[in-house]
């Protein structure tokens, strides 16, 4: 199972740290304001047990 994480999933503090690490001053500069692509994907060995 894969879980995608987007910029908007981060706390405001984590968003600022992420932008700083990328050398950006705002989310629009890196197109992170649109949540088009995940910033990372967490892969797990567990299967999704949802029936719907």
PDB file of C-alpha atoms in Angstrom:
ATOM      1  CA  UNK A   1       0.000   0.000   0.000  1.00  0.00           C
ATOM      2  CA  UNK A   2       1.267   3.489  -0.795  1.00  0.00           C
ATOM      3  CA  UNK A   3       0.309   6.680   1.032  1.00  0.00           C
ATOM      4  CA  UNK A   4       0.980   9.997  -0.718  1.00  0.00           C
ATOM      5  CA  UNK A   5       1.822  13.098   1.302  1.00  0.00           C
ATOM      6  CA  UNK A   6       1.275  16.564  -0.114  1.00  0.00           C
ATOM      7  CA  UNK A   7       2.557  19.950   1.001  1.00  0.00           C
ATOM      8  CA  UNK A   8      -0.873  20.773   2.456  1.00  0.00           C
ATOM      9  CA  UNK A   9      -0.643  17.670   4.691  1.00  0.00           C
ATOM     10  CA  UNK A  10       2.272  19.237   6.584  1.00  0.00           C
ATOM     11  CA  UNK A  11       1.758  21.470   9.613  1.00  0.00           C
ATOM     12  CA  UNK A  12       2.374  25.188   8.969  1.00  0.00           C
ATOM     13  CA  UNK A  13       5.707  24.915  10.804  1.00  0.00           C
ATOM     14  CA  UNK A  14       6.772  21.907   8.736  1.00  0.00           C
ATOM     15  CA  UNK A  15       5.707  23.721   5.557  1.00  0.00           C
ATOM     16  CA  UNK A  16       8.013  26.628   6.414  1.00  0.00           C
ATOM     17  CA  UNK A  17      10.916  24.274   7.182  1.00  0.00           C
ATOM     18  CA  UNK A  18      10.313  22.409   3.917  1.00  0.00           C
ATOM     19  CA  UNK A  19      10.254  25.630   1.899  1.00  0.00           C
ATOM     20  CA  UNK A  20      13.433  26.843   3.587  1.00  0.00           C
ATOM     21  CA  UNK A  21      15.172  23.537   2.788  1.00  0.00           C
ATOM     22  CA  UNK A  22      14.129  23.966  -0.852  1.00  0.00           C
ATOM     23  CA  UNK A  23      15.447  27.546  -0.901  1.00  0.00           C
ATOM     24  CA  UNK A  24      11.978  28.996  -1.427  1.00  0.00           C
ATOM     25  CA  UNK A  25      10.142  31.796   0.355  1.00  0.00           C
ATOM     26  CA  UNK A  26       6.567  30.759  -0.448  1.00  0.00           C
ATOM     27  CA  UNK A  27       4.643  27.722  -1.681  1.00  0.00           C
ATOM     28  CA  UNK A  28       3.766  29.377  -5.009  1.00  0.00           C
ATOM     29  CA  UNK A  29       7.462  29.649  -5.904  1.00  0.00           C
ATOM     30  CA  UNK A  30       7.687  25.848  -5.984  1.00  0.00           C
ATOM     31  CA  UNK A  31       4.127  25.158  -7.174  1.00  0.00           C
ATOM     32  CA  UNK A  32       3.441  23.479  -3.819  1.00  0.00           C
ATOM     33  CA  UNK A  33       0.239  25.494  -3.442  1.00  0.00           C
ATOM     34  CA  UNK A  34      -1.572  23.260  -5.944  1.00  0.00           C
ATOM     35  CA  UNK A  35      -0.991  19.715  -4.537  1.00  0.00           C
ATOM     36  CA  UNK A  36      -0.431  18.259  -8.006  1.00  0.00           C
ATOM     37  CA  UNK A  37       2.385  15.874  -7.074  1.00  0.00           C
ATOM     38  CA  UNK A  38       3.102  14.361  -3.672  1.00  0.00           C
ATOM     39  CA  UNK A  39       6.251  15.573  -1.930  1.00  0.00           C
ATOM     40  CA  UNK A  40       6.834  11.985  -0.830  1.00  0.00           C
ATOM     41  CA  UNK A  41       5.165   8.583  -0.834  1.00  0.00           C
ATOM     42  CA  UNK A  42       5.284   6.150   2.062  1.00  0.00           C
ATOM     43  CA  UNK A  43       5.321   2.527   0.920  1.00  0.00           C
ATOM     44  CA  UNK A  44       4.152  -0.134   3.375  1.00  0.00           C
ATOM     45  CA  UNK A  45       3.971  -3.911   3.232  1.00  0.00           C
ATOM     46  CA  UNK A  46       0.451  -3.904   4.634  1.00  0.00           C
ATOM     47  CA  UNK A  47      -2.520  -4.242   2.333  1.00  0.00           C
ATOM     48  CA  UNK A  48      -5.491  -1.903   2.382  1.00  0.00           C
ATOM     49  CA  UNK A  49      -8.248  -3.679   4.362  1.00  0.00           C
ATOM     50  CA  UNK A  50     -11.062  -1.319   3.340  1.00  0.00           C
ATOM     51  CA  UNK A  51     -14.056  -2.912   1.683  1.00  0.00           C
ATOM     52  CA  UNK A  52     -15.187   0.242  -0.119  1.00  0.00           C
TER      53      UNK A  52
END
